[in-house]
XYZ file of C-alpha atoms in Angstrom:
153
model
C 20.204 19.402 -4.552
C 20.438 23.159 -5.131
C 19.091 25.718 -2.651
C 16.127 26.673 -4.788
C 14.934 23.060 -4.911
C 15.460 22.721 -1.158
C 13.431 25.908 -0.569
C 10.687 24.632 -2.879
C 10.540 21.358 -0.896
C 10.387 23.303 2.388
C 7.504 25.441 1.070
C 5.644 22.246 -0.015
C 6.216 20.231 3.190
C 5.394 23.084 5.521
C 1.768 22.933 4.319
C 1.341 19.222 5.241
C 0.741 19.567 8.957
C -0.603 22.167 11.375
C 1.786 21.402 14.252
C 5.482 21.327 14.962
C 7.689 19.900 17.662
C 9.573 22.638 19.458
C 12.769 22.054 21.470
C 13.964 24.518 24.092
C 16.619 24.268 26.817
C 17.187 25.787 30.190
C 20.147 25.149 32.539
C 21.272 22.318 30.255
C 17.966 20.518 30.433
C 16.086 20.020 27.157
C 12.309 20.184 26.616
C 10.138 19.325 23.648
C 6.512 20.248 23.092
C 4.010 20.368 20.269
C 2.485 23.667 19.099
C 0.163 24.574 16.278
C 1.742 27.045 13.910
C 1.356 29.315 10.918
C 4.052 30.753 8.678
C 4.626 33.769 6.463
C 6.207 34.219 3.004
C 9.658 34.591 4.539
C 9.148 31.236 6.332
C 9.005 32.743 9.785
C 6.963 30.515 12.073
C 4.214 31.770 14.449
C 2.646 29.981 17.446
C 0.455 30.930 20.361
C 0.983 29.569 23.889
C 0.292 30.478 27.469
C 3.114 32.380 29.140
C 3.065 29.893 32.016
C 4.146 26.938 29.816
C 7.613 25.568 30.242
C 8.594 26.305 26.609
C 7.564 29.977 26.914
C 9.410 30.338 30.162
C 12.507 28.822 28.596
C 12.265 31.044 25.489
C 12.174 34.104 27.783
C 15.566 32.983 29.198
C 17.085 31.517 26.029
C 15.480 32.386 22.681
C 17.511 29.811 20.738
C 15.515 26.749 19.739
C 15.130 23.955 17.252
C 12.278 21.872 15.987
C 10.794 19.720 13.353
C 7.687 19.562 11.201
C 6.940 15.973 10.167
C 4.282 14.867 7.740
C 2.289 12.064 9.311
C 2.656 8.853 7.329
C 1.847 5.142 7.561
C 4.683 2.793 8.464
C 4.753 1.568 4.848
C 5.685 5.081 3.624
C 9.079 6.701 3.969
C 9.065 9.685 6.351
C 9.642 13.209 5.085
C 9.775 16.492 6.932
C 11.685 19.511 8.057
C 14.199 20.321 10.758
C 14.877 23.940 11.751
C 16.756 26.111 14.162
C 16.266 29.729 14.984
C 15.361 32.292 17.558
C 11.919 32.971 19.056
C 10.494 36.100 20.567
C 7.162 37.078 21.980
C 5.560 39.607 19.583
C 2.691 42.030 19.656
C 0.944 40.605 16.602
C -0.278 42.739 13.785
C -3.782 42.253 12.395
C -2.121 40.389 9.508
C -0.315 38.027 11.960
C -3.585 37.216 13.747
C -5.540 36.641 10.501
C -2.729 34.466 9.051
C -2.607 32.320 12.199
C -6.396 31.974 12.522
C -6.895 31.266 8.846
C -4.162 28.624 8.770
C -5.571 26.822 11.777
C -9.312 27.449 11.486
C -9.400 29.535 14.660
C -11.786 32.330 15.583
C -10.122 35.741 15.131
C -12.171 37.558 17.756
C -11.603 34.821 20.323
C -7.820 34.824 19.711
C -7.687 38.624 20.077
C -9.485 38.358 23.458
C -7.120 35.600 24.633
C -4.064 37.661 23.683
C -5.338 40.542 25.842
C -5.704 38.470 28.991
C -3.008 39.194 31.578
C -0.702 36.203 31.940
C -2.702 34.513 29.180
C -1.765 33.431 25.683
C 0.856 35.261 23.615
C 2.031 35.014 20.072
C 5.606 34.064 19.324
C 7.596 34.432 16.139
C 10.428 32.100 15.230
C 12.947 33.560 12.805
C 14.467 30.429 11.264
C 18.207 30.596 10.578
C 18.694 27.056 9.173
C 16.349 24.545 7.565
C 16.930 20.963 6.629
C 14.540 18.887 4.549
C 14.648 15.097 4.650
C 13.011 12.262 2.798
C 13.028 11.088 -0.797
C 12.666 14.685 -1.920
C 14.531 14.538 -5.238
C 13.726 10.918 -6.146
C 17.255 9.744 -5.380
C 16.499 8.013 -2.061
C 16.202 9.096 1.553
C 18.521 12.052 2.226
C 18.844 15.298 4.187
C 19.365 18.595 2.388
C 20.235 21.785 4.294
C 19.396 25.407 3.575
C 21.138 28.098 5.559
C 18.217 30.472 5.543
C 19.945 33.415 7.209
C 22.178 33.610 4.119
C 19.242 33.861 1.703
């Protein structure tokens, strides 16, 4: 499958669910959590979490992470979804970032802005994805995994 078809599949699948599984690691010990997310045209991912959470603490010490975005499906249906790896950083979100996030998830813009101002409260993080993999019966030729090295795009 060529890279344009893989990217098209990524852009279609990323709209199928509002949450992703996020894997971080600290001192050789892995951690996985679920976060709600939004994305931009460059396929950067954005999430909001409290600074006190384990995943935020681990990102502060090691920004490298991985995750997946899986479309929920019945057991009778073949799974499809996305794997990714990249680097995360806490950001001071622009108005556009806040609106994108709230619009994607049906959140209140004013309430999120207030939460982001609280000391030791919630913060927005941006994941710059370096590699994507899409899996499932994407091209009609059976269940397979197709990779896209995004940092090279």
